[in-house]
Coordinates of C-alpha atoms (C1' of nucleotides) in Angstrom, one line a residue:
Chain O
M1 CA 159.2 260.5 266.6
S2 CA 155.9 262.3 265.9
K3 CA 153.2 263.0 268.4
K4 CA 150.9 260.3 267.1
S5 CA 153.7 257.8 267.2
S6 CA 154.6 258.3 270.8
E7 CA 151.0 258.4 271.7
T8 CA 150.5 254.9 270.2
K9 CA 153.7 253.7 271.9
Q10 CA 152.5 255.0 275.2
K11 CA 149.1 253.3 274.7
I12 CA 150.9 250.0 274.1
L13 CA 153.1 250.5 277.1
E14 CA 150.1 251.3 279.3
A15 CA 148.2 248.2 278.1
A16 CA 151.2 246.0 278.6
K17 CA 151.8 247.3 282.1
I18 CA 148.2 246.5 283.2
A19 CA 148.2 243.1 281.5
F20 CA 151.6 242.1 282.9
S21 CA 150.7 243.3 286.4
K22 CA 147.5 241.3 286.4
K23 CA 148.7 238.0 284.8
G24 CA 152.5 238.1 284.8
Y25 CA 154.8 237.9 281.8
D26 CA 154.1 234.3 280.9
G27 CA 150.4 234.7 281.4
V28 CA 150.0 237.4 278.8
S29 CA 150.1 237.2 275.0
I30 CA 150.9 239.9 272.6
D31 CA 147.4 239.5 271.2
E32 CA 146.0 240.2 274.6
I33 CA 148.0 243.4 274.9
A34 CA 147.0 244.5 271.4
Q35 CA 143.4 244.0 272.3
I36 CA 143.7 246.1 275.5
A37 CA 145.6 248.8 273.7
N38 CA 143.1 248.6 270.8
V39 CA 145.8 248.2 268.1
R40 CA 146.7 245.4 265.8
K41 CA 149.2 242.9 267.0
S42 CA 151.7 243.7 264.2
L43 CA 151.8 247.3 265.3
I44 CA 153.3 246.3 268.6
Y45 CA 156.2 244.9 266.6
Y46 CA 156.6 248.2 264.8
Y47 CA 157.4 249.8 268.2
F48 CA 159.0 246.9 270.0
P49 CA 161.3 244.2 268.6
S50 CA 160.0 241.5 270.9
K51 CA 157.8 240.7 273.9
E52 CA 160.9 240.6 276.1
V53 CA 162.0 244.1 275.1
L54 CA 158.4 245.3 275.6
F55 CA 158.4 243.9 279.1
E56 CA 161.8 245.4 279.9
E57 CA 160.6 248.8 278.8
V58 CA 157.5 248.5 281.0
W59 CA 159.7 247.4 283.9
V60 CA 162.2 250.1 283.5
N61 CA 159.5 252.8 283.3
S62 CA 157.9 251.4 286.4
I63 CA 161.1 251.4 288.4
D64 CA 161.8 254.9 287.1
E65 CA 158.4 256.1 288.3
L66 CA 158.9 254.4 291.7
E67 CA 162.4 255.7 292.2
N68 CA 161.3 259.2 291.2
E69 CA 158.7 259.2 293.8
L70 CA 161.1 257.9 296.5
F71 CA 164.2 259.9 295.7
G72 CA 163.0 262.5 293.2
S73 CA 162.1 265.5 295.4
E74 CA 165.4 267.1 296.1
E75 CA 165.6 266.7 299.8
E76 CA 167.0 269.7 301.6
T77 CA 167.7 267.9 304.8
E78 CA 170.9 265.9 305.5
N79 CA 169.2 264.5 308.6
Y80 CA 169.1 260.8 307.9
Y81 CA 166.4 260.2 310.5
V82 CA 164.1 262.4 308.6
K83 CA 165.4 261.1 305.2
I84 CA 164.7 257.5 306.0
K85 CA 161.3 258.2 307.6
N86 CA 160.2 260.2 304.6
F87 CA 161.5 257.5 302.3
L88 CA 159.4 254.8 304.0
R89 CA 156.3 257.0 304.1
R90 CA 156.6 257.8 300.4
Y91 CA 157.2 254.1 299.6
I92 CA 154.0 253.1 301.4
D93 CA 152.1 255.9 299.7
F94 CA 153.3 254.6 296.4
L95 CA 152.3 251.0 297.2
T96 CA 148.8 252.0 298.1
S97 CA 148.2 254.5 295.3
K98 CA 150.1 253.0 292.2
K99 CA 148.5 249.5 292.4
A100 CA 149.4 248.3 288.9
I101 CA 153.1 249.1 289.2
S102 CA 153.3 247.7 292.7
E103 CA 151.6 244.5 291.7
L104 CA 153.9 244.2 288.6
I105 CA 157.0 244.5 290.8
R106 CA 155.7 242.1 293.4
R107 CA 154.8 239.6 290.7
E108 CA 158.0 239.7 288.6
K109 CA 160.8 240.9 290.8
T110 CA 162.1 237.4 291.5
N111 CA 162.0 236.5 287.8
V112 CA 163.8 239.8 287.0
L113 CA 166.6 239.1 289.4
D114 CA 166.9 235.4 288.4
Q115 CA 166.3 235.4 284.7
D116 CA 169.4 236.1 282.6
S117 CA 167.4 237.3 279.6
W118 CA 166.0 240.4 281.1
K119 CA 169.4 242.2 281.5
N120 CA 168.1 245.7 281.3
A121 CA 165.3 245.1 283.7
K122 CA 167.7 243.4 286.1
K123 CA 170.2 246.1 285.9
R124 CA 167.6 248.8 286.5
Y125 CA 166.1 247.0 289.5
E126 CA 169.5 246.3 291.0
N127 CA 170.4 250.0 290.6
F128 CA 167.2 250.9 292.4
L129 CA 168.0 248.5 295.3
G130 CA 171.5 249.9 295.3
K131 CA 170.2 253.4 296.0
I132 CA 168.3 252.1 299.0
E133 CA 171.4 250.4 300.2
Q134 CA 173.4 253.5 299.7
M135 CA 170.9 255.4 301.9
I136 CA 171.3 252.9 304.6
I137 CA 175.1 253.1 304.4
E138 CA 175.0 256.9 304.6
G139 CA 172.6 256.6 307.5
K140 CA 175.1 254.4 309.3
K141 CA 177.9 256.9 308.7
K142 CA 175.8 259.7 310.1
K143 CA 175.1 257.5 313.2
C144 CA 171.4 257.4 312.5
V145 CA 171.1 253.8 311.5
N146 CA 171.9 251.1 314.0
D147 CA 175.4 249.7 313.8
N148 CA 174.2 246.1 313.8
V149 CA 172.1 246.7 310.6
E150 CA 173.6 245.2 307.5
P151 CA 172.8 247.4 304.6
E152 CA 172.2 244.6 302.1
V153 CA 169.8 242.8 304.5
A154 CA 168.1 246.1 305.4
T155 CA 167.5 246.7 301.6
E156 CA 165.9 243.3 301.2
M157 CA 163.7 244.0 304.2
I158 CA 162.5 247.3 302.8
A159 CA 161.9 245.9 299.3
S160 CA 159.8 243.0 300.7
V161 CA 157.3 245.5 302.0
D162 CA 155.7 245.5 298.5
S163 CA 154.1 242.2 299.4
V164 CA 152.2 243.5 302.4
P165 CA 148.5 243.8 301.9
R166 CA 146.3 246.6 303.4
K167 CA 147.4 250.0 304.4
S168 CA 146.8 249.3 308.1
L169 CA 149.3 246.5 308.1
L170 CA 151.7 248.6 306.0
K171 CA 151.7 251.2 308.7
R172 CA 152.6 248.6 311.2
V173 CA 155.4 247.3 309.1
E174 CA 156.7 250.8 308.6
Q175 CA 156.9 251.3 312.4
M176 CA 158.7 248.0 312.8
L177 CA 161.2 248.9 310.1
L178 CA 161.9 252.3 311.7
K179 CA 162.4 250.6 315.0
V180 CA 164.8 248.0 313.6
L181 CA 166.8 250.5 311.4
L182 CA 167.0 253.7 313.4
K183 CA 168.7 254.4 316.7
D184 CA 166.0 255.3 319.1
N185 CA 166.7 258.8 320.2
V186 CA 163.1 259.6 319.5
Chain Z
M12 CA 146.4 201.5 292.0
S13 CA 149.6 199.5 292.1
K14 CA 152.9 200.4 293.8
K15 CA 154.6 201.3 290.5
S16 CA 151.7 203.4 289.4
S17 CA 151.5 205.5 292.5
E18 CA 155.3 205.8 292.5
T19 CA 155.2 207.2 289.0
K20 CA 152.3 209.6 289.8
Q21 CA 154.3 210.8 292.8
K22 CA 157.4 211.4 290.6
I23 CA 155.3 213.5 288.3
L24 CA 153.7 215.5 291.2
E25 CA 157.2 216.1 292.6
A26 CA 158.6 217.3 289.3
A27 CA 155.6 219.5 288.8
K28 CA 155.9 221.0 292.2
I29 CA 159.5 222.0 291.6
A30 CA 158.8 223.3 288.2
F31 CA 155.8 225.4 289.2
S32 CA 157.5 226.8 292.2
K33 CA 160.5 227.9 290.1
K34 CA 158.7 229.3 287.0
G35 CA 155.0 229.6 287.9
Y36 CA 152.1 227.8 286.2
D37 CA 152.3 229.7 282.9
G38 CA 156.0 229.5 282.7
V39 CA 156.1 225.7 282.8
S40 CA 155.2 223.3 280.0
I41 CA 154.0 219.7 280.3
D42 CA 157.1 218.8 278.3
E43 CA 159.3 220.4 280.9
I44 CA 157.6 218.6 283.7
A45 CA 157.9 215.3 281.8
Q46 CA 161.7 215.9 281.3
I47 CA 162.2 216.6 285.0
A48 CA 160.2 213.6 286.1
N49 CA 162.0 211.5 283.4
V50 CA 158.7 210.2 281.8
R51 CA 157.1 210.7 278.4
K52 CA 154.6 213.6 278.1
S53 CA 151.7 211.3 277.3
L54 CA 152.2 209.4 280.5
I55 CA 151.4 212.6 282.4
Y56 CA 148.0 212.6 280.7
Y57 CA 147.5 209.0 281.8
Y58 CA 147.6 210.2 285.4
F59 CA 146.2 213.7 285.0
P60 CA 143.5 214.8 282.6
S61 CA 144.9 218.3 282.1
K62 CA 147.7 220.7 283.2
E63 CA 145.1 222.6 285.3
V64 CA 144.2 219.5 287.2
L65 CA 147.8 218.6 287.7
F66 CA 148.5 222.0 289.1
E67 CA 145.5 221.8 291.4
E68 CA 146.7 218.5 292.8
V69 CA 150.1 219.9 293.4
W70 CA 148.6 222.9 295.1
V71 CA 146.2 220.9 297.3
N72 CA 149.0 218.5 298.4
S73 CA 151.1 221.5 299.2
I74 CA 148.5 223.2 301.3
D75 CA 147.8 219.8 303.0
E76 CA 151.4 219.6 303.9
L77 CA 151.5 223.1 305.2
E78 CA 148.3 222.8 307.2
N79 CA 149.4 219.5 308.6
E80 CA 152.5 221.1 310.0
L81 CA 150.7 224.0 311.4
F82 CA 147.6 222.4 312.8
G83 CA 148.5 218.7 312.7
S84 CA 150.0 217.9 316.0
E85 CA 147.1 217.5 318.3
E86 CA 147.6 220.3 320.7
E87 CA 146.8 219.5 324.3
T88 CA 146.6 223.1 325.5
E89 CA 143.6 225.3 325.3
N90 CA 145.7 228.3 326.1
Y91 CA 145.4 230.5 323.0
Y92 CA 148.5 232.5 323.9
V93 CA 150.5 229.3 323.6
K94 CA 148.5 228.1 320.6
I95 CA 149.0 231.2 318.5
K96 CA 152.7 231.5 319.5
N97 CA 153.3 227.9 318.5
F98 CA 151.4 228.4 315.3
L99 CA 153.6 231.3 314.2
R100 CA 156.8 229.5 315.2
R101 CA 155.8 226.5 313.1
Y102 CA 154.8 228.6 310.2
I103 CA 158.2 230.3 310.1
D104 CA 159.9 227.0 310.5
F105 CA 157.9 225.7 307.5
L106 CA 158.8 228.8 305.4
T107 CA 162.5 228.4 306.0
S108 CA 162.6 224.6 305.6
K109 CA 160.1 223.7 302.8
K110 CA 161.4 226.2 300.2
A111 CA 159.7 224.8 297.2
I112 CA 156.2 224.7 298.6
S113 CA 156.6 228.2 300.2
E114 CA 157.8 229.6 296.9
L115 CA 154.9 227.9 295.1
I116 CA 152.4 229.5 297.4
R117 CA 154.0 232.9 297.3
R118 CA 154.0 232.8 293.5
E119 CA 150.6 231.5 292.8
K120 CA 148.3 232.4 295.7
T121 CA 147.0 235.6 294.1
N122 CA 146.2 233.6 290.9
V123 CA 144.6 230.8 292.9
L124 CA 142.3 233.2 294.7
D125 CA 141.5 235.3 291.6
Q126 CA 141.2 232.7 288.8
D127 CA 137.8 231.0 288.5
S128 CA 139.2 227.9 286.8
W129 CA 141.2 226.6 289.7
K130 CA 138.2 225.9 291.9
N131 CA 139.6 223.0 293.9
A132 CA 142.8 224.9 294.6
K133 CA 140.9 228.0 295.6
K134 CA 138.6 226.1 297.9
R135 CA 141.5 224.4 299.5
Y136 CA 143.4 227.5 300.1
E137 CA 140.3 229.4 301.4
N138 CA 139.7 226.5 303.8
F139 CA 143.2 226.8 305.1
L140 CA 142.9 230.5 305.6
G141 CA 139.5 229.9 307.3
K142 CA 141.3 227.7 309.9
I143 CA 143.7 230.5 310.7
E144 CA 140.7 232.9 311.0
Q145 CA 138.9 230.5 313.2
M146 CA 142.0 230.3 315.5
I147 CA 141.9 234.1 315.8
I148 CA 138.2 234.1 316.5
E149 CA 138.6 231.6 319.2
G150 CA 141.5 233.5 320.6
K151 CA 139.3 236.6 320.9
K152 CA 136.6 234.6 322.7
K153 CA 139.2 233.3 325.1
K154 CA 140.3 236.9 325.7
C155 CA 143.8 236.3 324.4
V156 CA 143.6 238.2 321.1
N157 CA 143.1 241.9 321.2
D158 CA 139.5 243.1 320.8
N159 CA 140.4 245.5 318.0
V160 CA 141.8 242.8 315.8
E161 CA 139.6 241.9 312.9
P162 CA 140.0 238.1 312.2
E163 CA 139.9 238.5 308.5
V164 CA 142.5 241.2 308.4
A165 CA 144.7 239.3 310.9
T166 CA 144.5 236.2 308.6
E167 CA 145.7 238.3 305.7
M168 CA 148.5 239.6 307.8
I169 CA 149.6 236.2 308.8
A170 CA 149.4 234.8 305.3
S171 CA 151.5 237.6 303.9
V172 CA 154.4 236.5 306.0
D173 CA 155.3 234.0 303.2
S174 CA 156.8 236.8 301.2
V175 CA 159.3 237.8 303.9
P176 CA 162.9 236.9 303.0
R177 CA 165.5 235.7 305.4
K178 CA 164.9 234.0 308.7
S179 CA 166.3 237.0 310.7
L180 CA 163.5 239.2 309.3
L181 CA 160.9 236.5 309.7
K182 CA 161.7 236.4 313.4
R183 CA 161.2 240.2 313.6
V184 CA 157.9 239.9 311.8
E185 CA 156.8 237.1 314.1
Q186 CA 157.4 239.4 317.1
M187 CA 155.5 242.2 315.5
L188 CA 152.5 240.0 314.8
L189 CA 152.5 238.6 318.3
K190 CA 152.5 242.2 319.6
V191 CA 149.7 243.2 317.3
L192 CA 147.5 240.2 317.9
L193 CA 147.9 239.2 321.5
K194 CA 147.0 241.1 324.6
D195 CA 150.2 241.9 326.4
N196 CA 150.0 240.2 329.7
V197 CA 153.4 238.7 329.0
Chain F
dG23 C1' 150.1 268.6 244.6
dT24 C1' 153.5 265.3 244.6
dA25 C1' 157.2 262.6 246.6
dA26 C1' 159.0 260.7 250.6
dA27 C1' 158.7 259.1 255.1
dA28 C1' 156.3 257.3 258.9
dT29 C1' 152.5 254.6 260.5
dT30 C1' 149.2 250.9 260.3
dT31 C1' 147.3 246.6 258.5
dG32 C1' 146.3 241.7 257.5
dA33 C1' 147.9 237.6 256.1
dA34 C1' 151.0 234.3 257.0
dC35 C1' 155.0 231.4 259.1
dG36 C1' 157.4 228.1 262.1
dA37 C1' 157.8 226.7 266.6
dA38 C1' 155.8 225.4 270.9
dT39 C1' 151.9 224.2 273.5
dG40 C1' 148.1 221.4 275.6
dG41 C1' 146.0 217.4 274.5
dT42 C1' 144.4 212.7 272.0
dC43 C1' 144.7 208.0 270.7
dA44 C1' 145.8 203.7 268.9
dG45 C1' 149.0 200.5 269.9
dT46 C1' 152.8 198.1 272.7
dA47 C1' 154.8 196.3 276.9
dA48 C1' 154.4 194.7 281.4
dA49 C1' 152.0 193.0 285.3
dA50 C1' 148.2 190.5 287.5
dA51 C1' 144.4 187.3 287.3
dA52 C1' 142.6 183.2 285.5
Chain A
dT9 C1' 149.9 179.6 279.9
dT10 C1' 146.5 182.3 278.4
dT11 C1' 143.7 186.2 279.3
dT12 C1' 142.7 190.5 281.1
dT13 C1' 144.0 194.6 283.2
dT14 C1' 147.3 198.2 284.0
dA15 C1' 151.2 201.0 282.6
dC16 C1' 153.5 203.2 279.1
dT17 C1' 154.9 204.9 274.3
dG18 C1' 155.2 207.6 270.0
dA19 C1' 153.0 209.6 266.5
dC20 C1' 149.8 213.1 265.6
dC21 C1' 146.3 217.1 265.9
dA22 C1' 144.5 221.7 266.7
dT23 C1' 145.5 225.9 268.6
dT24 C1' 148.1 229.5 270.2
dC25 C1' 152.2 231.8 270.4
dG26 C1' 155.9 235.1 269.1
dT27 C1' 157.3 237.1 265.0
dT28 C1' 157.8 238.7 260.0
dC29 C1' 156.7 241.2 255.9
dA30 C1' 154.8 243.1 251.9
dA31 C1' 151.3 246.2 251.0
dA32 C1' 148.1 249.9 252.2
dT33 C1' 147.3 254.1 254.5
dT34 C1' 148.3 258.4 256.6
dT35 C1' 151.4 262.1 257.7
dT36 C1' 155.1 265.1 256.6
dA37 C1' 158.4 267.6 253.5
dC38 C1' 159.1 269.9 249.4

DNA sequence: GTAAAATTTGAACGAATGGTCAGTAAAAAA
DNA sequence: TTTTTTACTGACCATTCGTTCAAATTTTAC
């Protein structure tokens, strides 16, 4: 794939991301995306076989970006207090800075998990949730996370934070989550 | 309007409520709603001039039902500690029992507030939020709500609770909100 | 410079969508 | 019973939608 080609593809992906995040999958037409990206509609079909696949690629990229910011920096510490605290801080930073992706996830995550047609998107999102769950499980093994915390429930709790408006409230929720999750030796 | 007429209209509204809550406004067609309600498509247009108006009526009814459950029972007390505590308890009860309406609001509230076309729906929802805000303002006057709480922000916080999954987590969030909002003389 | 490959375009298609309307059936009024 | 009003139907329309494709243009390889 040449430079120009991947540039165009990127332009389409970016336009689709913005459109889907603002209006949702069903609220956006290929024409609309083409207009935003400033390309002809048929060109979109040169790069993507269908609207569904385009959405899935946008989704997977978005989760990649989120996951990278949350788990990417190779953590030196094995201290799960620090690990989980850092994780939540990074998550909240992401939610307040990367608005388009956050809004996209908030809007479509239910559909991604329910809908059978978006298999790749679903698999990618479940994999991401699985990493959070794994972190909680490890935290329990290391005696940092409360024994009464069910990892699956804790994961749902953490993921639901993406619907919280305003940074001030997010900070409160962060504190609440830390209190609920971690054993309280300071 | 005869009995049969209002029964049919109700059947359509109910079908639309379920469909919209599951798939969102853009994800649902009039044909689909007609199928669920077991009526012909054109009959829907006998009762509603457009899909938009149908949605707005579903929305307004839903907010009515919610508001009625939260503010309806004529409270005897003027104690705003009790009032706000009861309010939050009722809200959480509603979210866990009336799933369709809760999901509808969660799905579409952003669109209702943004979109200019759904004027009635927007006005109704803003009026509902206004009542919550008013309760906070009164609570401040009565020295029950913390001085540093901004009513508008508090309202957003409370409204965002509709995105919280699981009753166990909802109970936690309820406690957090009470802690943030109310002065802590037990 | 020319051939081959990759990229972009515009026109078109069938299906689905929101919406209309003339007409039929049923209920209420007379 | 007849008339008038109300409730319902089916056929149809215009538009938008996702999608296809042959042809044009641009880029790359030789």
